[in-house]
Amino acid sequence: MNKLSASLLFGLLPLGVAGCSAQEARPAFSKAPTASVQPRGETKPVGTGNADAADDPAIWRNAADPAASLIVATDKKAGLYVYNLKGEIQSFLDAGRVNNVDLRDMGAAGIIVAASDRNDKVNPKLALFRLDPATRKLTLLGHVPVGTGEAYGVCLYREGDKLTAFNVIKDGTINQVELDLTGAAPSGKIVRTMKLGTQSEGCVVDERTHRLYVAEEDVGMWRFDARATGSTEAIKLASADGYQIVADTEGVALAEIGPDNGGYLLVSSQGDNAYAVYRLSDDSYVGRFRIMPGNGLGGTEETDGIELIVGDFGPDYPGGLFIAQDGINPPSAQNFKLVAWDDIRAALKLD
């Protein structure tokens, strides 16, 4: 979860106030080499001001007209925004406290959007919506119970015409829910449960390799077999060691390149306002980068959710679009910064 920036705190409090020395108040930045990129765009701020509100984005790529693609993003105090690639608000749906969001184009069933619903912190639900690309609006389909505890992360996994959701509960429980979208209202059943030891949130699935990646905030990155018949064993991919990742380990996203296991996993290193990158083929660490001010836009700090889709998104993002939540966006409320995948690749000298 997003925290009050230590760097901001240092700027506000004089030396020694509340027991904080200058050294204690500064953030513990990694000493690892860290490249820099600049945003090419940003969204309008979310409506909830003076609060940790913006959280997680998802991207729908319009294959027929890439520049007309859409972004769905959460204000976790209020609901869901739909933005265009210029960052302009196309619609807003009052959905209450929805934390993380993901989507899949399910063909005849439409573009299905799933959000972790934490309006009830004891009985978590998955809120399901349909995105209409013509009207650029969301329609609520219904809610599906996903166990007990506080709903945090969610990511979707499509196998043919079957859609399942991984629902990450705050305590590290991961419930895999098989969804049924054929009825008047959606339904689901928990088909498998996995567990990490402490608070967890961000997740993403590589449908090519059937791998689920989950961020355990103070510990690091893990991966699982995403198939319902697969092992529930957690395999450690990276640690929040203060070098590759500075806790919290937050949002996760994939750069899927090719039909097999090519590409990269990107992880929000929230503690030092950076993003770590790993190679999917062998889980090896590649490097890290920060989003710095440029092009008349601010950088990012304390990022929660991130998303990345490789492919053509029009002239501003011809190779792919990376989106990162910006936890500190003065003088406005929090928003989301848009970065060209080509710029990240160039900065890190990726394939």
Tab-separated table of C-alpha atoms in Angstrom:
chain	number	residue	atom	x	y	z
A	1	MET	CA	0.000	0.000	0.000
A	2	ASN	CA	1.082	3.576	-0.654
A	3	LYS	CA	2.842	5.269	2.263
A	4	LEU	CA	3.562	8.879	3.184
A	5	SER	CA	6.736	9.637	1.277
A	6	ALA	CA	9.786	9.778	3.483
A	7	SER	CA	11.237	12.372	1.148
A	8	LEU	CA	8.081	14.472	1.440
A	9	LEU	CA	8.150	14.073	5.199
A	10	PHE	CA	11.738	15.283	5.242
A	11	GLY	CA	10.716	18.363	3.290
A	12	LEU	CA	7.914	19.192	5.726
A	13	LEU	CA	9.451	18.501	9.116
A	14	PRO	CA	12.368	20.415	10.566
A	15	LEU	CA	15.326	18.479	11.874
A	16	GLY	CA	14.498	16.555	15.022
A	17	VAL	CA	10.711	17.005	14.874
A	18	ALA	CA	8.817	13.958	16.131
A	19	GLY	CA	12.107	12.219	16.781
A	20	CYS	CA	13.135	12.220	13.092
A	21	SER	CA	16.676	13.143	12.156
A	22	ALA	CA	17.501	14.094	8.582
A	23	GLN	CA	19.198	10.749	8.083
A	24	GLU	CA	16.192	8.825	9.425
A	25	ALA	CA	13.718	10.765	7.312
A	26	ARG	CA	15.467	10.217	3.985
A	27	PRO	CA	14.269	7.224	1.965
A	28	ALA	CA	16.586	4.221	1.722
A	29	PHE	CA	17.384	4.374	-1.996
A	30	SER	CA	18.953	1.366	-3.657
A	31	LYS	CA	22.601	1.653	-4.670
A	32	ALA	CA	21.911	-0.396	-7.805
A	33	PRO	CA	22.449	1.328	-11.174
A	34	THR	CA	19.096	2.848	-12.127
A	35	ALA	CA	18.212	4.202	-15.564
A	36	SER	CA	15.788	7.071	-16.153
A	37	VAL	CA	12.859	7.572	-18.507
A	38	GLN	CA	10.350	10.374	-18.862
A	39	PRO	CA	6.581	10.152	-19.193
A	40	ARG	CA	4.943	11.025	-22.494
A	41	GLY	CA	1.523	11.537	-20.949
A	42	GLU	CA	-0.557	11.437	-17.794
A	43	THR	CA	-4.177	10.990	-16.792
A	44	LYS	CA	-6.355	13.575	-15.173
A	45	PRO	CA	-6.156	13.194	-11.377
A	46	VAL	CA	-8.649	11.008	-9.572
A	47	GLY	CA	-11.499	12.767	-7.806
A	48	THR	CA	-10.437	11.926	-4.258
A	49	GLY	CA	-7.996	14.597	-3.136
A	50	ASN	CA	-5.591	14.722	-0.193
A	51	ALA	CA	-5.632	10.937	0.118
A	52	ASP	CA	-3.977	7.752	-1.043
A	53	ALA	CA	-6.649	7.054	-3.659
A	54	ALA	CA	-5.399	6.224	-7.160
A	55	ASP	CA	-4.134	2.658	-7.197
A	56	ASP	CA	-4.135	0.346	-10.204
A	57	PRO	CA	-4.536	0.583	-14.008
A	58	ALA	CA	-5.544	-1.871	-16.728
A	59	ILE	CA	-5.256	-1.389	-20.492
A	60	TRP	CA	-7.572	-2.379	-23.328
A	61	ARG	CA	-5.763	-2.247	-26.663
A	62	ASN	CA	-7.938	-1.439	-29.664
A	63	ALA	CA	-6.318	-3.578	-32.370
A	64	ALA	CA	-8.315	-1.893	-35.132
A	65	ASP	CA	-7.427	1.634	-33.978
A	66	PRO	CA	-4.564	1.505	-31.452
A	67	ALA	CA	-4.692	5.217	-30.652
A	68	ALA	CA	-8.317	4.708	-29.534
A	69	SER	CA	-7.284	2.242	-26.825
A	70	LEU	CA	-8.602	2.759	-23.293
A	71	ILE	CA	-7.324	2.736	-19.729
A	72	VAL	CA	-9.416	1.558	-16.775
A	73	ALA	CA	-8.077	2.693	-13.403
A	74	THR	CA	-9.156	2.683	-9.779
A	75	ASP	CA	-9.811	5.413	-7.270
A	76	LYS	CA	-9.860	3.024	-4.345
A	77	LYS	CA	-11.979	5.404	-2.298
A	78	ALA	CA	-14.649	5.870	-4.945
A	79	GLY	CA	-14.746	3.749	-8.095
A	80	LEU	CA	-13.454	3.233	-11.629
A	81	TYR	CA	-12.313	5.688	-14.287
A	82	VAL	CA	-12.098	5.109	-18.016
A	83	TYR	CA	-9.454	7.267	-19.706
A	84	ASN	CA	-8.320	7.646	-23.304
A	85	LEU	CA	-4.620	7.687	-24.223
A	86	LYS	CA	-4.538	11.463	-23.824
A	87	GLY	CA	-5.429	10.891	-20.179
A	88	GLU	CA	-8.837	12.474	-20.549
A	89	ILE	CA	-11.705	11.089	-18.468
A	90	GLN	CA	-14.209	9.276	-20.666
A	91	SER	CA	-16.436	8.041	-17.840
A	92	PHE	CA	-16.532	7.307	-14.126
A	93	LEU	CA	-18.491	4.605	-12.328
A	94	ASP	CA	-19.218	4.904	-8.615
A	95	ALA	CA	-18.175	1.422	-7.513
A	96	GLY	CA	-17.062	2.240	-3.989
A	97	ARG	CA	-13.820	0.891	-2.599
A	98	VAL	CA	-12.320	-1.074	-5.478
A	99	ASN	CA	-8.595	-1.605	-5.103
A	100	ASN	CA	-6.976	-3.438	-8.048
A	101	VAL	CA	-8.299	-3.960	-11.568
A	102	ASP	CA	-7.661	-6.204	-14.574
A	103	LEU	CA	-9.468	-6.957	-17.832
A	104	ARG	CA	-9.748	-9.497	-20.632
A	105	ASP	CA	-11.446	-9.376	-24.001
A	106	MET	CA	-13.651	-12.497	-23.931
A	107	GLY	CA	-14.975	-12.218	-27.470
A	108	ALA	CA	-18.736	-12.636	-27.585
A	109	ALA	CA	-18.942	-12.075	-23.809
A	110	GLY	CA	-17.346	-8.656	-24.259
A	111	ILE	CA	-14.466	-6.911	-22.530
A	112	ILE	CA	-14.686	-8.131	-18.938
A	113	VAL	CA	-13.262	-5.899	-16.218
A	114	ALA	CA	-12.645	-7.302	-12.734
A	115	ALA	CA	-11.922	-5.244	-9.625
A	116	SER	CA	-11.136	-6.333	-6.078
A	117	ASP	CA	-14.064	-5.053	-4.010
A	118	ARG	CA	-13.109	-4.137	-0.440
A	119	ASN	CA	-16.320	-2.387	0.570
A	120	ASP	CA	-16.701	-5.225	3.081
A	121	LYS	CA	-13.324	-5.887	4.713
A	122	VAL	CA	-14.432	-9.252	6.092
A	123	ASN	CA	-16.194	-10.769	3.087
A	124	PRO	CA	-14.233	-9.854	-0.049
A	125	LYS	CA	-15.860	-9.822	-3.461
A	126	LEU	CA	-14.870	-9.618	-7.061
A	127	ALA	CA	-16.771	-6.856	-8.852
A	128	LEU	CA	-17.306	-7.632	-12.535
A	129	PHE	CA	-18.076	-5.112	-15.263
A	130	ARG	CA	-18.325	-4.973	-19.041
A	131	LEU	CA	-16.460	-2.235	-20.913
A	132	ASP	CA	-18.198	-0.867	-23.999
A	133	PRO	CA	-15.475	0.557	-26.281
A	134	ALA	CA	-18.033	2.556	-28.283
A	135	THR	CA	-19.512	4.460	-25.334
A	136	ARG	CA	-16.323	4.103	-23.242
A	137	LYS	CA	-18.427	3.229	-20.231
A	138	LEU	CA	-18.524	0.388	-17.729
A	139	THR	CA	-21.642	-1.583	-16.848
A	140	LEU	CA	-21.795	-3.527	-13.592
A	141	LEU	CA	-22.467	-7.230	-14.171
A	142	GLY	CA	-22.449	-8.327	-10.536
A	143	HIS	CA	-20.354	-9.423	-7.574
A	144	VAL	CA	-18.788	-12.798	-6.832
A	145	PRO	CA	-17.729	-13.833	-3.292
A	146	VAL	CA	-14.043	-14.771	-3.122
A	147	GLY	CA	-13.514	-16.077	0.423
A	148	THR	CA	-12.850	-14.186	3.632
A	149	GLY	CA	-10.565	-11.310	4.547
A	150	GLU	CA	-9.843	-7.957	2.914
A	151	ALA	CA	-9.745	-7.889	-0.896
A	152	TYR	CA	-6.463	-6.467	-2.217
A	153	GLY	CA	-5.048	-7.701	-5.521
A	154	VAL	CA	-6.698	-9.273	-8.547
A	155	CYS	CA	-5.521	-10.579	-11.906
A	156	LEU	CA	-7.308	-12.511	-14.631
A	157	TYR	CA	-6.279	-15.677	-16.468
A	158	ARG	CA	-7.873	-16.733	-19.739
A	159	GLU	CA	-7.632	-20.276	-21.067
A	160	GLY	CA	-9.620	-20.448	-24.300
A	161	ASP	CA	-13.167	-19.469	-23.373
A	162	LYS	CA	-12.584	-20.071	-19.650
A	163	LEU	CA	-11.870	-17.109	-17.379
A	164	THR	CA	-10.511	-17.400	-13.853
A	165	ALA	CA	-9.523	-14.727	-11.357
A	166	PHE	CA	-6.737	-14.806	-8.796
A	167	ASN	CA	-7.907	-12.848	-5.780
A	168	VAL	CA	-5.124	-11.807	-3.422
A	169	ILE	CA	-6.354	-11.288	0.128
A	170	LYS	CA	-4.463	-8.854	2.353
A	171	ASP	CA	-3.026	-11.620	4.554
A	172	GLY	CA	-1.340	-13.336	1.585
A	173	THR	CA	-4.084	-15.849	0.770
A	174	ILE	CA	-4.585	-16.293	-2.983
A	175	ASN	CA	-7.937	-17.745	-4.038
A	176	GLN	CA	-8.314	-18.945	-7.620
A	177	VAL	CA	-11.929	-18.421	-8.682
A	178	GLU	CA	-13.390	-19.990	-11.816
A	179	LEU	CA	-15.913	-17.565	-13.283
A	180	ASP	CA	-19.178	-18.317	-15.051
A	181	LEU	CA	-20.408	-15.465	-17.241
A	182	THR	CA	-23.228	-17.339	-18.989
A	183	GLY	CA	-26.059	-16.556	-16.562
A	184	ALA	CA	-28.055	-13.416	-15.940
A	185	ALA	CA	-25.483	-12.541	-13.276
A	186	PRO	CA	-21.895	-13.787	-13.004
A	187	SER	CA	-21.002	-16.523	-10.548
A	188	GLY	CA	-17.839	-18.258	-9.471
A	189	LYS	CA	-16.341	-20.990	-7.374
A	190	ILE	CA	-13.009	-21.221	-5.588
A	191	VAL	CA	-11.085	-24.051	-7.229
A	192	ARG	CA	-7.739	-23.661	-5.469
A	193	THR	CA	-6.067	-21.703	-2.667
A	194	MET	CA	-2.415	-20.743	-2.262
A	195	LYS	CA	-0.699	-18.832	0.527
A	196	LEU	CA	2.109	-16.385	1.078
A	197	GLY	CA	3.266	-15.533	4.571
A	198	THR	CA	2.504	-11.826	4.849
A	199	GLN	CA	0.637	-8.932	3.231
A	200	SER	CA	0.462	-9.309	-0.548
A	201	GLU	CA	-1.273	-7.492	-3.376
A	202	GLY	CA	0.008	-7.125	-6.934
A	203	CYS	CA	-0.301	-10.036	-9.346
A	204	VAL	CA	-0.213	-10.867	-13.053
A	205	VAL	CA	-0.526	-14.017	-15.178
A	206	ASP	CA	1.544	-14.995	-18.206
A	207	GLU	CA	-0.989	-17.024	-20.177
A	208	ARG	CA	1.697	-18.333	-22.552
A	209	THR	CA	3.569	-20.144	-19.767
A	210	HIS	CA	0.683	-20.519	-17.283
A	211	ARG	CA	2.649	-18.713	-14.596
A	212	LEU	CA	1.169	-16.522	-11.872
A	213	TYR	CA	3.394	-13.818	-10.372
A	214	VAL	CA	2.510	-12.351	-6.951
A	215	ALA	CA	4.157	-9.555	-4.939
A	216	GLU	CA	4.565	-10.089	-1.202
A	217	GLU	CA	5.091	-6.526	-0.058
A	218	ASP	CA	7.907	-6.816	2.503
A	219	VAL	CA	9.427	-10.000	1.085
A	220	GLY	CA	9.614	-9.920	-2.711
A	221	MET	CA	8.306	-11.659	-5.833
A	222	TRP	CA	6.955	-15.199	-6.111
A	223	ARG	CA	5.590	-17.304	-8.936
A	224	PHE	CA	3.111	-20.167	-9.033
A	225	ASP	CA	1.651	-22.538	-11.586
A	226	ALA	CA	-1.537	-20.742	-12.669
A	227	ARG	CA	-3.362	-23.900	-13.753
A	228	ALA	CA	-6.077	-25.150	-11.429
A	229	THR	CA	-4.512	-28.625	-11.526
A	230	GLY	CA	-0.999	-27.311	-10.943
A	231	SER	CA	1.194	-27.237	-7.882
A	232	THR	CA	0.459	-24.701	-5.150
A	233	GLU	CA	4.161	-24.403	-4.316
A	234	ALA	CA	5.503	-20.844	-4.277
A	235	ILE	CA	8.815	-20.326	-6.086
A	236	LYS	CA	10.899	-17.316	-5.033
A	237	LEU	CA	11.833	-15.067	-7.932
A	238	ALA	CA	13.303	-12.001	-6.238
A	239	SER	CA	13.766	-10.550	-2.769
A	240	ALA	CA	12.984	-7.097	-1.447
A	241	ASP	CA	16.676	-6.886	-0.604
A	242	GLY	CA	17.092	-3.127	-0.770
A	243	TYR	CA	19.079	-3.498	-3.995
A	244	GLN	CA	16.864	-4.921	-6.742
A	245	ILE	CA	13.630	-4.098	-4.877
A	246	VAL	CA	13.191	-1.676	-1.987
A	247	ALA	CA	10.057	-2.586	-0.037
A	248	ASP	CA	7.231	-2.386	-0.578
A	249	THR	CA	7.098	-4.790	-3.497
A	250	GLU	CA	3.962	-3.499	-5.199
A	251	GLY	CA	2.552	-3.553	-8.731
A	252	VAL	CA	3.625	-6.144	-11.309
A	253	ALA	CA	3.289	-6.173	-15.089
A	254	LEU	CA	4.456	-8.210	-18.086
A	255	ALA	CA	6.137	-7.306	-21.347
A	256	GLU	CA	5.150	-10.389	-23.344
A	257	ILE	CA	7.419	-10.681	-26.386
A	258	GLY	CA	6.906	-13.591	-28.756
A	259	PRO	CA	4.742	-16.716	-28.478
A	260	ASP	CA	6.847	-18.606	-25.925
A	261	ASN	CA	8.467	-17.199	-22.791
A	262	GLY	CA	10.206	-14.122	-24.151
A	263	GLY	CA	9.885	-10.759	-22.486
A	264	TYR	CA	10.131	-9.233	-19.052
A	265	LEU	CA	8.476	-8.913	-15.655
A	266	LEU	CA	8.338	-5.387	-14.235
A	267	VAL	CA	7.919	-4.771	-10.494
A	268	SER	CA	7.224	-1.557	-8.589
A	269	SER	CA	10.032	-0.962	-6.072
A	270	GLN	CA	7.870	1.410	-4.078
A	271	GLY	CA	10.392	2.198	-1.361
A	272	ASP	CA	12.703	4.100	-3.675
A	273	ASN	CA	10.372	5.165	-6.479
A	274	ALA	CA	11.779	2.723	-9.032
A	275	TYR	CA	10.867	-0.333	-11.119
A	276	ALA	CA	12.852	-3.582	-11.266
A	277	VAL	CA	12.951	-5.690	-14.426
A	278	TYR	CA	13.409	-9.463	-14.737
A	279	ARG	CA	13.769	-11.716	-17.759
A	280	LEU	CA	10.854	-14.142	-18.055
A	281	SER	CA	12.828	-16.944	-19.683
A	282	ASP	CA	15.071	-17.539	-16.670
A	283	ASP	CA	13.869	-15.136	-13.910
A	284	SER	CA	17.188	-13.270	-14.102
A	285	TYR	CA	17.496	-9.668	-12.943
A	286	VAL	CA	17.979	-7.245	-15.834
A	287	GLY	CA	18.041	-3.799	-14.249
A	288	ARG	CA	15.864	-1.008	-12.940
A	289	PHE	CA	14.599	2.421	-13.920
A	290	ARG	CA	12.808	5.490	-12.575
A	291	ILE	CA	10.251	7.768	-14.180
A	292	MET	CA	11.697	11.267	-13.877
A	293	PRO	CA	10.168	14.665	-14.667
A	294	GLY	CA	10.261	15.621	-18.333
A	295	ASN	CA	8.172	16.665	-21.319
A	296	GLY	CA	6.402	19.146	-19.056
A	297	LEU	CA	5.239	16.325	-16.745
A	298	GLY	CA	6.213	15.159	-13.284
A	299	GLY	CA	7.826	11.843	-12.461
A	300	THR	CA	6.392	9.125	-10.243
A	301	GLU	CA	6.766	8.396	-6.546
A	302	GLU	CA	5.520	5.580	-4.319
A	303	THR	CA	3.914	3.657	-7.158
A	304	ASP	CA	1.263	1.084	-6.329
A	305	GLY	CA	-0.189	-0.455	-9.491
A	306	ILE	CA	1.472	-0.716	-12.903
A	307	GLU	CA	0.432	-2.139	-16.268
A	308	LEU	CA	2.196	-2.798	-19.569
A	309	ILE	CA	0.967	-3.983	-22.940
A	310	VAL	CA	3.449	-4.482	-25.775
A	311	GLY	CA	2.203	-3.498	-29.226
A	312	ASP	CA	1.174	-0.504	-31.293
A	313	PHE	CA	-0.709	2.210	-29.404
A	314	GLY	CA	-0.394	4.880	-32.040
A	315	PRO	CA	2.306	7.487	-32.704
A	316	ASP	CA	3.055	8.329	-29.075
A	317	TYR	CA	3.467	4.712	-27.965
A	318	PRO	CA	4.334	2.717	-31.107
A	319	GLY	CA	6.009	-0.204	-29.323
A	320	GLY	CA	3.878	-0.487	-26.219
A	321	LEU	CA	2.392	1.386	-23.273
A	322	PHE	CA	3.536	1.321	-19.636
A	323	ILE	CA	1.336	2.965	-16.986
A	324	ALA	CA	2.347	3.678	-13.393
A	325	GLN	CA	0.326	5.090	-10.525
A	326	ASP	CA	1.845	8.293	-9.178
A	327	GLY	CA	1.497	8.488	-5.412
A	328	ILE	CA	2.595	12.114	-5.083
A	329	ASN	CA	1.320	14.522	-7.740
A	330	PRO	CA	1.263	18.057	-6.306
A	331	PRO	CA	-0.672	20.261	-6.393
A	332	SER	CA	-3.295	17.820	-7.695
A	333	ALA	CA	-4.633	14.496	-6.474
A	334	GLN	CA	-2.869	11.270	-7.451
A	335	ASN	CA	-2.913	10.161	-11.072
A	336	PHE	CA	-1.273	7.771	-13.557
A	337	LYS	CA	1.767	8.462	-15.743
A	338	LEU	CA	2.072	7.039	-19.281
A	339	VAL	CA	5.468	5.905	-20.584
A	340	ALA	CA	6.503	4.486	-23.957
A	341	TRP	CA	7.814	0.927	-23.727
A	342	ASP	CA	10.361	1.896	-26.412
A	343	ASP	CA	11.850	4.443	-23.999
A	344	ILE	CA	12.213	1.816	-21.252
A	345	ARG	CA	13.813	-0.645	-23.666
A	346	ALA	CA	16.290	1.974	-24.824
A	347	ALA	CA	17.169	3.090	-21.298
A	348	LEU	CA	17.901	-0.478	-20.174
A	349	LYS	CA	19.289	-1.650	-23.532
A	350	LEU	CA	16.784	-4.487	-23.684
A	351	ASP	CA	16.290	-6.821	-26.640
